[in-house]
mmCIF file of C-alpha atoms in Angstrom:
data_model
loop_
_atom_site.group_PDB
_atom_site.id
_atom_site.type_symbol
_atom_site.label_atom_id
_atom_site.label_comp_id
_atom_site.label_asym_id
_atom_site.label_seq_id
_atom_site.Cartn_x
_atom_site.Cartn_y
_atom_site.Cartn_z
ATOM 1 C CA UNK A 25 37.718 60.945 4.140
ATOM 2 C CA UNK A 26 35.911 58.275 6.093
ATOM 3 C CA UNK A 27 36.303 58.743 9.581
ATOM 4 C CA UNK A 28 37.151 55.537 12.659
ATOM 5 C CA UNK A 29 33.657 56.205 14.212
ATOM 6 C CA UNK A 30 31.737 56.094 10.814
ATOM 7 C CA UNK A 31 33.467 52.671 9.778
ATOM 8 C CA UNK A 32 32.418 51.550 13.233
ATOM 9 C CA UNK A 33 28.680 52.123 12.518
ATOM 10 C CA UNK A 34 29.179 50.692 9.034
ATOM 11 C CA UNK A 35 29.981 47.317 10.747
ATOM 12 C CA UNK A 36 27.424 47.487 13.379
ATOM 13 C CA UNK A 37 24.766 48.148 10.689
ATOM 14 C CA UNK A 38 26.143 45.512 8.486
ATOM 15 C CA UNK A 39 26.301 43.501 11.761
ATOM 16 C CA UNK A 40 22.756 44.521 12.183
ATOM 17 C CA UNK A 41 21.582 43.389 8.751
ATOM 18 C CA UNK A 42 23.303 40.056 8.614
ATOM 19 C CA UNK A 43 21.929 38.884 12.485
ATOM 20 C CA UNK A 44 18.164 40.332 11.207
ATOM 21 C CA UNK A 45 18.464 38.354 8.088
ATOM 22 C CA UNK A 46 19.401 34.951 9.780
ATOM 23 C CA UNK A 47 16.648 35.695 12.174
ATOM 24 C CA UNK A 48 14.251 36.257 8.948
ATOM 25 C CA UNK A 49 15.276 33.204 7.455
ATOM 26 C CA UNK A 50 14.619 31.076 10.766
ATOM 27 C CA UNK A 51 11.329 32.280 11.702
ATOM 28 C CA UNK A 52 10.502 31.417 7.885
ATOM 29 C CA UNK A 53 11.776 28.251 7.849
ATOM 30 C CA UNK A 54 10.465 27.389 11.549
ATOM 31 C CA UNK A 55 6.782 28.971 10.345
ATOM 32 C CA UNK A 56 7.110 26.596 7.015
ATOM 33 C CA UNK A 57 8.113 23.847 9.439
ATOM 34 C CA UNK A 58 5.159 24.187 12.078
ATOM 35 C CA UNK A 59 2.422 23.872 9.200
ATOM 36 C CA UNK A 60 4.154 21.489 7.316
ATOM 37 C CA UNK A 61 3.999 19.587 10.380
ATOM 38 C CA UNK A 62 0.298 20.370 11.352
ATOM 39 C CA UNK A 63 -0.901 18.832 8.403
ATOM 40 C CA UNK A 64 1.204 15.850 8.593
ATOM 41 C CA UNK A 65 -0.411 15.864 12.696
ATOM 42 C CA UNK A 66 -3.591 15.574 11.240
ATOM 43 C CA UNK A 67 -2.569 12.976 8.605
ATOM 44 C CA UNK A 68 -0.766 11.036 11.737
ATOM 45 C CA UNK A 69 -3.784 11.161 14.178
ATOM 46 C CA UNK A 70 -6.091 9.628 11.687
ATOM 47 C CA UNK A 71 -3.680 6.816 10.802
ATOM 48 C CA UNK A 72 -3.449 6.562 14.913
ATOM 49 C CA UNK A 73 -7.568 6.845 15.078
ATOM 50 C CA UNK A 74 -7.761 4.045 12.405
ATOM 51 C CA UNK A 75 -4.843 1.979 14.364
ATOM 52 C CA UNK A 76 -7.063 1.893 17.472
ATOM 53 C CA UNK A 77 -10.180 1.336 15.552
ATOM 54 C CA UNK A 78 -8.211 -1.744 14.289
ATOM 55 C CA UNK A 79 -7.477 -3.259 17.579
ATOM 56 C CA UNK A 80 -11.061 -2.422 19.100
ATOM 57 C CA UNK A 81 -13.277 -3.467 16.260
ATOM 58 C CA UNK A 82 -12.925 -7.585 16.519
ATOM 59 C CA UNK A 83 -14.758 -6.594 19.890
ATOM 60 C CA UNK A 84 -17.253 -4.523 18.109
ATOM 61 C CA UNK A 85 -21.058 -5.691 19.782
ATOM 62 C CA UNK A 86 -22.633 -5.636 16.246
ATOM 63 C CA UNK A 87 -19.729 -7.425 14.113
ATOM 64 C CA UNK A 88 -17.849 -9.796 16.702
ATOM 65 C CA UNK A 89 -18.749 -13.044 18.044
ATOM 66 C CA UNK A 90 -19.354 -12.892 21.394
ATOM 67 C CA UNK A 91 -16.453 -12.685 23.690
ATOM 68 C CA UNK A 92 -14.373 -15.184 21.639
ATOM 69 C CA UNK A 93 -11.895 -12.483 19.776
ATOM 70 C CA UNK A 94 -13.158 -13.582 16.425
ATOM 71 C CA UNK A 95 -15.528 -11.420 14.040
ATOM 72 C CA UNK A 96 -19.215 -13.114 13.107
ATOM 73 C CA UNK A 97 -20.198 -13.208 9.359
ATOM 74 C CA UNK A 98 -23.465 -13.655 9.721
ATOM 75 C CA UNK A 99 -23.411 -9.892 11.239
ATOM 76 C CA UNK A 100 -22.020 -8.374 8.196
ATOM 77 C CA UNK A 101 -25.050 -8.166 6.018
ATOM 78 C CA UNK A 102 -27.137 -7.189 8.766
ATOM 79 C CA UNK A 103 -25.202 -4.463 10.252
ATOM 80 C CA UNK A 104 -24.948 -2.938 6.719
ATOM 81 C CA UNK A 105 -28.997 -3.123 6.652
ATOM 82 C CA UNK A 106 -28.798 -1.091 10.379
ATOM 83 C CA UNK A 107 -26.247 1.389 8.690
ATOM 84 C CA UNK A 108 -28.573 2.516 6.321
ATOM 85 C CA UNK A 109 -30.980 3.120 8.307
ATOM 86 C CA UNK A 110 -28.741 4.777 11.188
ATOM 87 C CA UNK A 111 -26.130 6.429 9.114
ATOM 88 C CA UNK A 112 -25.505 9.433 11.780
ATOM 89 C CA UNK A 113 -24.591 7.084 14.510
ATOM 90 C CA UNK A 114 -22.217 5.802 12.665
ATOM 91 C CA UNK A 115 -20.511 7.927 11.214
ATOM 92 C CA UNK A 116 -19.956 10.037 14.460
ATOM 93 C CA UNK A 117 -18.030 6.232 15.510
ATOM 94 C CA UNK A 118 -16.390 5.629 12.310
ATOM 95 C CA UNK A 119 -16.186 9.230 10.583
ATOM 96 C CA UNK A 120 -14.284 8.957 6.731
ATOM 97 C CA UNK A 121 -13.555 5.771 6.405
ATOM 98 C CA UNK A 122 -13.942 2.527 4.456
ATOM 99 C CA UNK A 123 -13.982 -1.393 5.915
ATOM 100 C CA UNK A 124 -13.544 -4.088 4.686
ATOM 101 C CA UNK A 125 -13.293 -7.720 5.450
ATOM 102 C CA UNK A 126 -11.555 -9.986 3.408
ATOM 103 C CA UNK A 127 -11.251 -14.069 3.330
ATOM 104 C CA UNK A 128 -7.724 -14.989 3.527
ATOM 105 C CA UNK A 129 -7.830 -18.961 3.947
ATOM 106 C CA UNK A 130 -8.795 -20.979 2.471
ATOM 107 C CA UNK A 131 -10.207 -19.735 -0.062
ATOM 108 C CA UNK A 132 -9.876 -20.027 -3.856
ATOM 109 C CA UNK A 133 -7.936 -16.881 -5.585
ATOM 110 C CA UNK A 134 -11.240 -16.515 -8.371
ATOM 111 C CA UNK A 135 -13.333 -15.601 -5.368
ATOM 112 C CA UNK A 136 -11.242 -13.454 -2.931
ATOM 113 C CA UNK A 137 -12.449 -10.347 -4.370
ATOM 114 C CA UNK A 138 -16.083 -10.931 -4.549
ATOM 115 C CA UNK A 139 -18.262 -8.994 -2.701
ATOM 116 C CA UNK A 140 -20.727 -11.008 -0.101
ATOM 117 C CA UNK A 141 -24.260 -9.666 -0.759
ATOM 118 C CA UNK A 142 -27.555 -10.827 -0.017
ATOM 119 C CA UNK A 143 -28.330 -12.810 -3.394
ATOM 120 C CA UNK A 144 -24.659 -14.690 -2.722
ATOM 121 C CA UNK A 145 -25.515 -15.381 1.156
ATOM 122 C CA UNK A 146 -28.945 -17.528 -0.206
ATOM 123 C CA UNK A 147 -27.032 -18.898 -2.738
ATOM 124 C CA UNK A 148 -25.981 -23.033 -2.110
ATOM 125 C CA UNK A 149 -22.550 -22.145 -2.358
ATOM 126 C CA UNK A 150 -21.703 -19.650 0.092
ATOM 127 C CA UNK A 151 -19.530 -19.568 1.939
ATOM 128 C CA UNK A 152 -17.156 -20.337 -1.468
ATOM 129 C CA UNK A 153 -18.507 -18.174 -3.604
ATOM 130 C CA UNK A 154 -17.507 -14.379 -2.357
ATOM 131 C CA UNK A 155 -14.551 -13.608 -0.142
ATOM 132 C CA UNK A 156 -14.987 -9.865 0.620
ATOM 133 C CA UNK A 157 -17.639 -7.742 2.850
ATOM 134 C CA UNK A 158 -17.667 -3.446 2.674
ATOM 135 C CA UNK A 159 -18.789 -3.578 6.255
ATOM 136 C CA UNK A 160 -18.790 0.605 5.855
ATOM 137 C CA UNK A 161 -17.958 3.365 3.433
ATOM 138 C CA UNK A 162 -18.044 6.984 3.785
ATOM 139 C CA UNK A 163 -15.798 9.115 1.657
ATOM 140 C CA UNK A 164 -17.523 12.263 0.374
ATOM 141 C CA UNK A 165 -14.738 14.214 -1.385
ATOM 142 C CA UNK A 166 -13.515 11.279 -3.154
ATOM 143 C CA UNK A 167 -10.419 11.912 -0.963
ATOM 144 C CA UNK A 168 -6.970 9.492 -1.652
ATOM 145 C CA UNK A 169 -7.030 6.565 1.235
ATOM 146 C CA UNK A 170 -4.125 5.512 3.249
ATOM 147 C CA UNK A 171 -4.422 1.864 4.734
ATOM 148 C CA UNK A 172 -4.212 0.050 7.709
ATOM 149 C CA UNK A 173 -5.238 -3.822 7.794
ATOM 150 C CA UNK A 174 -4.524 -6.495 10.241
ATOM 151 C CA UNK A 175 -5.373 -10.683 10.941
ATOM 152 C CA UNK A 176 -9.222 -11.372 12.014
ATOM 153 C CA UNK A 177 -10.578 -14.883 12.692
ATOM 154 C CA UNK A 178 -13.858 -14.868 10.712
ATOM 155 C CA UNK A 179 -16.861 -17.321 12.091
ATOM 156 C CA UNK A 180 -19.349 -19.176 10.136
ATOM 157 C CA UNK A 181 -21.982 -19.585 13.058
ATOM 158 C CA UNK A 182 -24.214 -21.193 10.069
ATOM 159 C CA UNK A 183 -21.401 -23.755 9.168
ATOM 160 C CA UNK A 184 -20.114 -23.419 12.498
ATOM 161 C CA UNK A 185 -16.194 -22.951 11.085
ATOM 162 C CA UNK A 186 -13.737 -20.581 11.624
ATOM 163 C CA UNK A 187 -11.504 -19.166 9.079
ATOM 164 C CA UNK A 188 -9.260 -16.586 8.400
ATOM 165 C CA UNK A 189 -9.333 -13.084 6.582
ATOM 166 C CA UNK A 190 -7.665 -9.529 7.140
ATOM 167 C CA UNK A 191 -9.851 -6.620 8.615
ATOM 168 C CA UNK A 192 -8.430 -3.648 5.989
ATOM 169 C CA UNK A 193 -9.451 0.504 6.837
ATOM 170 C CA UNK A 194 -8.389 2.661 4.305
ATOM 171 C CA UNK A 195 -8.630 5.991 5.937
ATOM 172 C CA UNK A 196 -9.066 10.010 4.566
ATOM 173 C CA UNK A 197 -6.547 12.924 6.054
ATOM 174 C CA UNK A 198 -7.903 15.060 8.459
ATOM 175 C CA UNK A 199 -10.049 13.666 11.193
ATOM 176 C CA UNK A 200 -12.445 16.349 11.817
ATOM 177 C CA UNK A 201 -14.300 16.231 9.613
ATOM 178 C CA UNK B 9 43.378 38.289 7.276
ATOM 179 C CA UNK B 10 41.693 41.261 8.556
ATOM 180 C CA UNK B 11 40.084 41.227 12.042
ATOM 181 C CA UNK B 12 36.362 41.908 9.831
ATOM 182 C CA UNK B 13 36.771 38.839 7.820
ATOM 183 C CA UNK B 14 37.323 36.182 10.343
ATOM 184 C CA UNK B 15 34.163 37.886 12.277
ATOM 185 C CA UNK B 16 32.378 37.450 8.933
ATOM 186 C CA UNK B 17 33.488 33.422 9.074
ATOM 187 C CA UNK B 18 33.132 32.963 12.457
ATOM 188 C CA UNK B 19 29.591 34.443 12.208
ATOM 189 C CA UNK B 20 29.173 31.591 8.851
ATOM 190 C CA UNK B 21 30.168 28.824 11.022
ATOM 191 C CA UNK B 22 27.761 29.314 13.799
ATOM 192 C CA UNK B 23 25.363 29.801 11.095
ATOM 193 C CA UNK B 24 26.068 26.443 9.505
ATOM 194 C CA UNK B 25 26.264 24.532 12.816
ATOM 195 C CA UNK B 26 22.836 25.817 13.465
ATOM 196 C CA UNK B 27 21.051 25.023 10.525
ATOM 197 C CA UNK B 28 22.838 21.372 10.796
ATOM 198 C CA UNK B 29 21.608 21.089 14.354
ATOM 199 C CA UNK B 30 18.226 21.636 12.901
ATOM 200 C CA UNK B 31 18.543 19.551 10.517
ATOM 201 C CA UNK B 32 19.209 16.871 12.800
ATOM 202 C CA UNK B 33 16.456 17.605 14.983
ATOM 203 C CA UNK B 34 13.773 17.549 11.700
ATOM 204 C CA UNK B 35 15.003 14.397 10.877
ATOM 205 C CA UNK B 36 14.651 12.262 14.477
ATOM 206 C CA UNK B 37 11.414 14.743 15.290
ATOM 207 C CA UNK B 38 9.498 12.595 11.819
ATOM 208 C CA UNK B 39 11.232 9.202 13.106
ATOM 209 C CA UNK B 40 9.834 9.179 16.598
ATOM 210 C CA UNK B 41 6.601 9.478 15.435
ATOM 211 C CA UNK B 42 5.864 6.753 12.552
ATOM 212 C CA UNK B 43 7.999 4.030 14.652
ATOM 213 C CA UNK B 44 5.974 4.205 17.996
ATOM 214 C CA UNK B 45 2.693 3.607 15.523
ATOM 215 C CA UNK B 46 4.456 1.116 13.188
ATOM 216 C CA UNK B 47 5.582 -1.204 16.449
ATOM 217 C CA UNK B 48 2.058 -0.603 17.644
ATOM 218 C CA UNK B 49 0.571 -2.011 14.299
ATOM 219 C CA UNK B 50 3.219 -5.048 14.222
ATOM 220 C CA UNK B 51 2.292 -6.075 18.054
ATOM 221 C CA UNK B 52 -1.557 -6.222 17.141
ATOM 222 C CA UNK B 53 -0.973 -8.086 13.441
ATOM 223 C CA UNK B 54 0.995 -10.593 16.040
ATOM 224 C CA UNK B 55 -1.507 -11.112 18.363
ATOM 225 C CA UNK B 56 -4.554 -11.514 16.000
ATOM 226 C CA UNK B 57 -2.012 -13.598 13.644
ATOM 227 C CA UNK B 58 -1.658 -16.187 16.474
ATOM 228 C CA UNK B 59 -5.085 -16.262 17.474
ATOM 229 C CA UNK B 60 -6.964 -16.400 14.670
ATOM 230 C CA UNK B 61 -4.706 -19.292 12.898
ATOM 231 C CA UNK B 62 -4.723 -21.274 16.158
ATOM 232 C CA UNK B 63 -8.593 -21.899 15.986
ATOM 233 C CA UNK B 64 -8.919 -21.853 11.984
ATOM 234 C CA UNK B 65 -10.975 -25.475 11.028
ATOM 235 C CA UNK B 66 -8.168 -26.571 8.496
ATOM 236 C CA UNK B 67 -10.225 -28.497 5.132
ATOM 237 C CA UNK B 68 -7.113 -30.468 4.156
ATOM 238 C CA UNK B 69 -6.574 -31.837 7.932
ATOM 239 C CA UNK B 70 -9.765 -33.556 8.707
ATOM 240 C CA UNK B 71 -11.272 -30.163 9.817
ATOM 241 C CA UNK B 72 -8.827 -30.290 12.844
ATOM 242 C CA UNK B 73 -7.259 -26.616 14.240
ATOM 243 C CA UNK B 74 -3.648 -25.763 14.827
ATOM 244 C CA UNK B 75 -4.642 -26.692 18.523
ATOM 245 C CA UNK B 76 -5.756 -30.098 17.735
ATOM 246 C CA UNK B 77 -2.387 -30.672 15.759
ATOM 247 C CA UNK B 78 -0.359 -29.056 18.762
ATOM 248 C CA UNK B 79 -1.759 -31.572 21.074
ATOM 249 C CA UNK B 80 -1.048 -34.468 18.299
ATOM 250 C CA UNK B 81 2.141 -33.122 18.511
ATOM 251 C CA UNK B 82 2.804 -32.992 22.234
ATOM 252 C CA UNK B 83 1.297 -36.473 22.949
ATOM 253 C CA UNK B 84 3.729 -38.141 20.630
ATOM 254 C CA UNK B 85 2.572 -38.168 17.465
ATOM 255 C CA UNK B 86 4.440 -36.518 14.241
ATOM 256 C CA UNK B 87 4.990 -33.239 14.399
ATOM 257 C CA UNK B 88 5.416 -32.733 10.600
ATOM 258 C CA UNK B 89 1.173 -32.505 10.107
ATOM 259 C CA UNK B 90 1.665 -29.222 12.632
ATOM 260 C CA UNK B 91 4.717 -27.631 10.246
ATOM 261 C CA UNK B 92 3.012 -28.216 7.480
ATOM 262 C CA UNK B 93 -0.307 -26.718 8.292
ATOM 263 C CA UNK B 94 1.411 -23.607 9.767
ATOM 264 C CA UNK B 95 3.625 -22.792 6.283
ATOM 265 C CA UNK B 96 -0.132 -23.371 4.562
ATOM 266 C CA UNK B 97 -1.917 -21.420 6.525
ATOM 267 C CA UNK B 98 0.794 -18.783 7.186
ATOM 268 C CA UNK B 99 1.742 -18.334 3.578
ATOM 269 C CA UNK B 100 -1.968 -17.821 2.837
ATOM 270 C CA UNK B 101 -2.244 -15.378 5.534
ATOM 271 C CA UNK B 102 0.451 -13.151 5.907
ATOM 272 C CA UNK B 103 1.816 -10.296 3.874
ATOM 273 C CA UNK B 104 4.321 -11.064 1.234
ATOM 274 C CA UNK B 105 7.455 -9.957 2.353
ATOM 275 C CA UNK B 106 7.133 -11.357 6.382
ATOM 276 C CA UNK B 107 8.874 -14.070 7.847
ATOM 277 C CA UNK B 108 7.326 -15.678 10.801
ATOM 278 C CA UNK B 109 8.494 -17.708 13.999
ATOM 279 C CA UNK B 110 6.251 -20.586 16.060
ATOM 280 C CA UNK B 111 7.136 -22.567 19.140
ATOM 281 C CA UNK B 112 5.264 -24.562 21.002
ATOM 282 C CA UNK B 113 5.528 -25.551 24.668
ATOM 283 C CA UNK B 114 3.897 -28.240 27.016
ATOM 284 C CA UNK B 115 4.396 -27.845 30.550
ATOM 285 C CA UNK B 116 6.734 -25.292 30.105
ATOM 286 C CA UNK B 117 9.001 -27.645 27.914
ATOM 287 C CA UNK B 118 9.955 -26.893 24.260
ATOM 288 C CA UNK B 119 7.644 -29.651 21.920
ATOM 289 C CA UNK B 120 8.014 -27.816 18.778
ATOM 290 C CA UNK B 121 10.072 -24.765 16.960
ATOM 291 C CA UNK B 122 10.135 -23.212 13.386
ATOM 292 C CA UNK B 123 12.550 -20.460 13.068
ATOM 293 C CA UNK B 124 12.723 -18.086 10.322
ATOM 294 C CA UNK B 125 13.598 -14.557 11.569
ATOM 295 C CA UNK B 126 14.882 -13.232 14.846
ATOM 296 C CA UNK B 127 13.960 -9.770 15.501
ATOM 297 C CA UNK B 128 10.476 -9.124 16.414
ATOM 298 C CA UNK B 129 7.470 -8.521 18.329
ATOM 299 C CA UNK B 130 6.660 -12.142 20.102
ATOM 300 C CA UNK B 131 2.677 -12.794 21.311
ATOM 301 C CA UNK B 132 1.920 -15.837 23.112
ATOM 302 C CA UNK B 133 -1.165 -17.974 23.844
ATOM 303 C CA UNK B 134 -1.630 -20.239 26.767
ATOM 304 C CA UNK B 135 -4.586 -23.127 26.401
ATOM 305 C CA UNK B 136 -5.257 -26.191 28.327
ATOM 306 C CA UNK B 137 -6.430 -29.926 26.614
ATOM 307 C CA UNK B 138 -6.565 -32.572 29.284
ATOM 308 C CA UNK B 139 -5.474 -30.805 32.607
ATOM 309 C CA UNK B 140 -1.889 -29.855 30.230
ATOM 310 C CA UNK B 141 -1.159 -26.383 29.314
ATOM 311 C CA UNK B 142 0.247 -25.248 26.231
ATOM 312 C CA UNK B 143 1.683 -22.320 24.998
ATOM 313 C CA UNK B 144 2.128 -21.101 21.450
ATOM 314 C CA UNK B 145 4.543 -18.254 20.488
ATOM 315 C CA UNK B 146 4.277 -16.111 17.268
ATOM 316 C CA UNK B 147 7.232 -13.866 16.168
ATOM 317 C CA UNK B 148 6.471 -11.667 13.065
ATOM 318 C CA UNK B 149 9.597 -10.660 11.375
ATOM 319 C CA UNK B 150 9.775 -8.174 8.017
ATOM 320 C CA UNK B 151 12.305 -9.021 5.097
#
């Protein structure tokens, strides 16, 4: 026969068991939680890194036109010749990214995705016949891009014109690196 | 019931409001986060949105800018060259999907007003022609 005392200890331990359990279950949970969250903090300070870069590259020395908000064209091809030979530099300011510039208006829909290159600078035509500048690109692991773009006013010091296009940076996880 | 059992579902119901609570606090932890960056992304879109269109060379206008047309506007000429050069050169520029806002004033007095949406982030640019200021607002709305 089962005696008052020994049913008491029966509960406690079953008590016992239950309250350990719940506490194993919420540490889990809270552990799965913290490094679920770390990654998306990494994901989320990048995205932040490449909202700031946004704002403060129209008033970037070697793309913008001087003091007047706006970013100059005729920097574009240049700057990607000074990349090249200065890659470390700027990839310590940049790190894994990829810009782009992009005519908005006006411009016809056949040329919005062509790339602005040397040959299509000399060319009679430009400014109509390309629409799109890879200012920088460094992506190593091949690495899925998330994307944050906004409004630029693009200037033509040649033509002296001002247009419009959208500043795009498509940016890679973790920061660090 | 025995005394045991409604421990046993007392204990469950602490449980559950517990794991609701944290629920809860997952779910407005994530929100905080991507709306603070969102608003951040809207305000600059805004800004560069307004500037950039106000000093665009327009082809199909004489190679005037939205300024030259605001002044047209304000010294008493049709306003209807100014509308329709902002729906061109808005519809060109903006994402599909956004709505946008534009009033102009002169001296502090309304000249002109398009108004699409309601509710969102307003940027402003003040410019003087002739001794007169102006000021041109920009709301960016999503649909």
């Amino acid at each position: 026969m089962v005696k008052k005392g020994q049913v008491h200890v029966s509960e406690t331990i079953l008590v016992l068991f239950v309250v350990v359990i719940i506490l194993m279950m919420g540490v889990t949970i809270y552990f799965k939680f913290s490094v679920e969250k770390s990654k998306t903090l990494a994901e989320e300070l990048s995205e932040e890194q490449a909202t700031i870069m946004l704002a403060k590259a129209v008033g970037l020395e070697e793309l913008s036109c001087e003091g007047l908000g706006c970013m100059d064209t005729s920097k574009f091809l240049p700057f990607k010749r000074v990349l090249g030979e200065d890659f470390g530099r700027y990839k310590r300011m940049f790190g894994r990214k990829r810009i782009v510039v992009k005519e908005l208006y006006p411009i016809e829909d056949s040329v919005k995705e062509v790339e602005c290159d040397v040959v299509k600078y000399i060319q009679m035509e430009y400014p109509e016949n390309c629409g799109s500048w890879v200012i920088y690109d460094y992506n190593p692991e091949n690495e899925p891009a998330a994307k944050v773009s906004t409004i630029v006013s693009l200037y033509y010091p040649e033509f002296d014109e001002y247009r419009v296009g959208r500043l795009e940076i498509e940016h890679y996880g973790d920061i660090r690196r | 019931m025995r005394k045991g059992q409604s421990e046993v579902i007392g204990l469950m119901v602490i449980v559950l409001i517990l794991i609701f609570m944290g629920v809860l606090y997952l779910g407005f932890a994530n929100l905080a986060g991507n709306d603070t960056l969102a608003s951040q992304r809207v305000g600059i879109e805004t800004e560069n949105a307004l500037n950039a269109v106000l000093r665009v060379n327009l082809e199909n206008y004489d190679d005037k800018t939205i300024q030259d047309l605001i002044v047209e506007c304000g010294g008493g000429f049709d306003c209807n060259q100014l509308e329709n050069a902002l729906k061109e050169v808005y519809t060109a520029v903006l994402k599909p999907g956004t709505t946008f806002s534009y009033w102009v004033l002169m001296e502090d007095e309304e000249i002109y007003a398009t108004s699409t949406c309601q509710i969102g982030i307003v940027s402003s640019y003040v410019f003087v022609r002739d001794g007169i200021f102006y000021e041109a607002k920009l709301r960016l709305c999503k649909t």
